[in-house]
mmCIF file of C-alpha atoms in Angstrom:
data_model
loop_
_atom_site.group_PDB
_atom_site.id
_atom_site.type_symbol
_atom_site.label_atom_id
_atom_site.label_comp_id
_atom_site.label_asym_id
_atom_site.label_seq_id
_atom_site.Cartn_x
_atom_site.Cartn_y
_atom_site.Cartn_z
ATOM 1 C CA VAL A 1 -15.424 6.399 -8.812
ATOM 2 C CA SER A 2 -18.223 7.030 -6.110
ATOM 3 C CA PHE A 3 -17.568 9.667 -3.282
ATOM 4 C CA HIS A 4 -20.319 8.947 -1.076
ATOM 5 C CA THR A 5 -18.246 9.263 2.263
ATOM 6 C CA THR A 6 -17.830 12.497 4.630
ATOM 7 C CA ILE A 7 -15.064 14.412 5.324
ATOM 8 C CA ARG A 8 -13.940 16.821 7.838
ATOM 9 C CA ASP A 9 -13.133 20.370 7.514
ATOM 10 C CA LYS A 10 -10.427 22.297 9.092
ATOM 11 C CA ALA A 11 -12.894 23.311 11.887
ATOM 12 C CA GLY A 12 -13.805 19.313 12.370
ATOM 13 C CA PHE A 13 -17.090 19.611 10.704
ATOM 14 C CA PRO A 14 -18.524 17.030 8.641
ATOM 15 C CA ARG A 15 -18.792 18.061 5.224
ATOM 16 C CA ARG A 16 -20.573 15.872 2.544
ATOM 17 C CA SER A 17 -20.204 17.859 -0.566
ATOM 18 C CA LYS A 18 -19.049 15.529 -3.620
ATOM 19 C CA GLN A 19 -16.899 18.281 -5.277
ATOM 20 C CA LEU A 20 -14.718 18.874 -1.861
ATOM 21 C CA ILE A 21 -14.385 15.164 -1.397
ATOM 22 C CA ARG A 22 -13.348 14.763 -5.076
ATOM 23 C CA ASN A 23 -10.941 17.430 -5.049
ATOM 24 C CA THR A 24 -9.648 16.370 -1.232
ATOM 25 C CA TYR A 25 -9.067 12.939 -2.836
ATOM 26 C CA LEU A 26 -7.620 14.176 -6.232
ATOM 27 C CA LYS A 27 -5.064 16.412 -3.894
ATOM 28 C CA SER A 28 -4.142 13.320 -1.523
ATOM 29 C CA SER A 29 -4.058 9.811 -2.398
ATOM 30 C CA PHE A 30 -5.133 9.495 -6.309
ATOM 31 C CA VAL A 31 -1.955 9.242 -7.714
ATOM 32 C CA LEU A 32 -0.769 6.635 -5.524
ATOM 33 C CA ASP A 33 -3.893 4.974 -6.113
ATOM 34 C CA PHE A 34 -3.671 5.197 -9.946
ATOM 35 C CA MET A 35 0.140 4.295 -9.861
ATOM 36 C CA SER A 36 -0.623 1.389 -7.467
ATOM 37 C CA ILE A 37 -3.223 0.090 -10.503
ATOM 38 C CA ILE A 38 -1.222 0.129 -13.395
ATOM 39 C CA PRO A 39 -1.041 -3.249 -14.668
ATOM 40 C CA ALA A 40 2.891 -4.239 -15.161
ATOM 41 C CA ASP A 41 2.036 -6.828 -17.921
ATOM 42 C CA TYR A 42 0.318 -4.278 -20.471
ATOM 43 C CA LEU A 43 3.625 -2.383 -19.905
ATOM 44 C CA PHE A 44 5.786 -5.321 -21.048
ATOM 45 C CA LEU A 45 3.194 -5.875 -24.261
ATOM 46 C CA LEU A 46 3.797 -2.087 -25.209
ATOM 47 C CA LEU A 47 7.829 -2.501 -24.332
ATOM 48 C CA PRO A 48 8.620 -5.835 -25.059
ATOM 49 C CA SER A 49 12.394 -5.161 -24.423
ATOM 50 C CA LEU A 50 11.435 -4.560 -21.055
ATOM 51 C CA ARG A 51 10.830 -8.373 -20.406
ATOM 52 C CA PHE A 52 14.234 -9.408 -20.654
ATOM 53 C CA CYS A 53 16.111 -6.559 -18.905
ATOM 54 C CA VAL A 54 18.370 -7.483 -16.342
ATOM 55 C CA VAL A 55 19.625 -5.436 -13.294
ATOM 56 C CA PHE A 56 23.270 -6.692 -12.843
ATOM 57 C CA LEU A 57 24.694 -6.124 -9.393
ATOM 58 C CA ASN A 58 28.617 -6.599 -8.660
ATOM 59 C CA GLY A 59 28.229 -8.929 -11.998
ATOM 60 C CA GLU A 60 25.966 -10.865 -10.949
ATOM 61 C CA MET A 61 21.947 -10.777 -12.037
ATOM 62 C CA ALA A 62 20.300 -9.379 -9.204
ATOM 63 C CA ILE A 63 17.067 -8.814 -10.380
ATOM 64 C CA ARG A 64 14.938 -8.589 -13.739
ATOM 65 C CA ILE A 65 12.920 -5.229 -14.737
ATOM 66 C CA THR A 66 9.776 -7.096 -14.738
ATOM 67 C CA ASP A 67 9.922 -7.776 -11.053
ATOM 68 C CA LEU A 68 10.692 -4.190 -10.320
ATOM 69 C CA LEU A 69 7.794 -3.071 -12.251
ATOM 70 C CA ARG A 70 5.613 -5.146 -10.596
ATOM 71 C CA LEU A 71 6.570 -3.317 -6.908
ATOM 72 C CA ASN A 72 3.807 -0.410 -7.784
ATOM 73 C CA ARG A 73 1.640 -2.912 -6.070
ATOM 74 C CA LEU A 74 3.117 -1.933 -2.743
ATOM 75 C CA LEU A 75 2.171 1.616 -3.140
ATOM 76 C CA ARG A 76 -1.334 0.428 -1.709
ATOM 77 C CA ILE A 77 0.348 -0.274 1.767
ATOM 78 C CA VAL A 78 0.499 3.584 2.211
ATOM 79 C CA HIS A 79 -3.166 3.564 2.905
ATOM 80 C CA MET A 80 -2.974 1.023 5.489
ATOM 81 C CA SER A 81 -1.053 3.314 7.635
ATOM 82 C CA THR A 82 -3.833 5.938 7.095
ATOM 83 C CA HIS A 83 -6.413 2.992 8.243
ATOM 84 C CA PHE A 84 -4.510 2.232 11.229
ATOM 85 C CA VAL A 85 -4.740 5.965 12.360
ATOM 86 C CA ALA A 86 -7.957 6.494 11.774
ATOM 87 C CA LEU A 87 -8.877 2.933 13.928
ATOM 88 C CA GLU A 88 -6.637 4.281 16.499
ATOM 89 C CA LYS A 89 -8.623 7.734 16.567
ATOM 90 C CA ALA A 90 -12.125 5.941 16.836
ATOM 91 C CA ALA A 91 -10.869 3.481 19.391
ATOM 92 C CA LEU A 92 -9.587 6.166 21.650
ATOM 93 C CA ARG A 93 -12.662 8.470 21.077
ATOM 94 C CA GLN A 94 -14.577 5.019 21.905
ATOM 95 C CA GLU A 95 -12.470 4.716 25.208
ATOM 96 C CA LYS A 96 -13.291 7.908 26.340
ATOM 97 C CA VAL A 97 -17.178 7.098 26.086
ATOM 98 C CA GLY A 98 -16.261 3.876 28.056
ATOM 99 C CA TYR A 99 -15.138 0.935 25.957
ATOM 100 C CA ASN A 100 -12.122 -0.314 27.646
ATOM 101 C CA GLY A 101 -9.607 -2.338 25.574
ATOM 102 C CA VAL A 102 -10.229 -1.024 22.015
ATOM 103 C CA THR A 103 -6.918 0.765 21.629
ATOM 104 C CA LEU A 104 -4.943 -2.386 22.670
ATOM 105 C CA LEU A 105 -6.883 -4.415 20.288
ATOM 106 C CA VAL A 106 -6.259 -1.909 17.680
ATOM 107 C CA LYS A 107 -2.570 -1.766 18.439
ATOM 108 C CA THR A 108 -2.300 -5.551 18.741
ATOM 109 C CA MET A 109 -3.582 -5.687 15.019
ATOM 110 C CA LYS A 110 -1.462 -3.257 13.881
ATOM 111 C CA ILE A 111 1.584 -4.963 15.042
ATOM 112 C CA VAL A 112 0.285 -8.422 13.772
ATOM 113 C CA PHE A 113 -0.078 -6.971 10.307
ATOM 114 C CA ILE A 114 3.230 -5.513 10.557
ATOM 115 C CA VAL A 115 4.731 -8.974 11.497
ATOM 116 C CA PHE A 116 2.624 -10.906 8.629
ATOM 117 C CA LEU A 117 3.635 -8.303 6.075
ATOM 118 C CA THR A 118 7.534 -8.642 7.064
ATOM 119 C CA LEU A 119 7.149 -12.320 7.004
ATOM 120 C CA HIS A 120 5.839 -11.886 3.423
ATOM 121 C CA PHE A 121 8.393 -9.933 1.990
ATOM 122 C CA LEU A 122 11.247 -12.026 3.484
ATOM 123 C CA THR A 123 9.649 -15.023 2.362
ATOM 124 C CA CYS A 124 9.405 -13.357 -1.330
ATOM 125 C CA ILE A 125 13.018 -12.513 -1.321
ATOM 126 C CA TRP A 126 14.103 -16.080 -0.101
ATOM 127 C CA TRP A 127 11.824 -17.487 -2.822
ATOM 128 C CA THR A 128 13.335 -15.073 -5.423
ATOM 129 C CA CYS A 129 16.858 -16.124 -4.320
ATOM 130 C CA GLU A 130 16.304 -19.612 -4.690
ATOM 131 C CA ILE A 131 14.829 -19.326 -8.104
ATOM 132 C CA ALA A 132 17.969 -17.480 -8.783
ATOM 133 C CA LEU A 133 20.157 -19.970 -7.293
ATOM 134 C CA LEU A 134 18.431 -22.898 -9.213
ATOM 135 C CA SER A 135 18.504 -21.094 -12.652
ATOM 136 C CA GLN A 136 22.297 -20.839 -12.650
#
């Protein structure tokens, strides 16, 4: 892990201390990053019985445990919100300097991202339901 970045302290001054950056990262988003990169396939190798476990809902097969374990990748989305907040702050600073429309562009990007993400999730759910229906 490289810590070649700058963070701001409580007073707003930039700090480049690698130890401070490392400690801030370990306290803030390290756990989410670590959990999101754990490959689910290794868990299936260690615990082969998980591969065939099924969650039942009202007597019907709802979802396999393998599908649930792969949801750890969704934790990466948490960081996207922090990136959009940083972009919006930077855009507001730029508009104070004299650039017009940057905030509107960032907000439009944010809405487009949310729409695409929602469509992706709905498509995945649709595909999973179709596969479940075809396998019956």
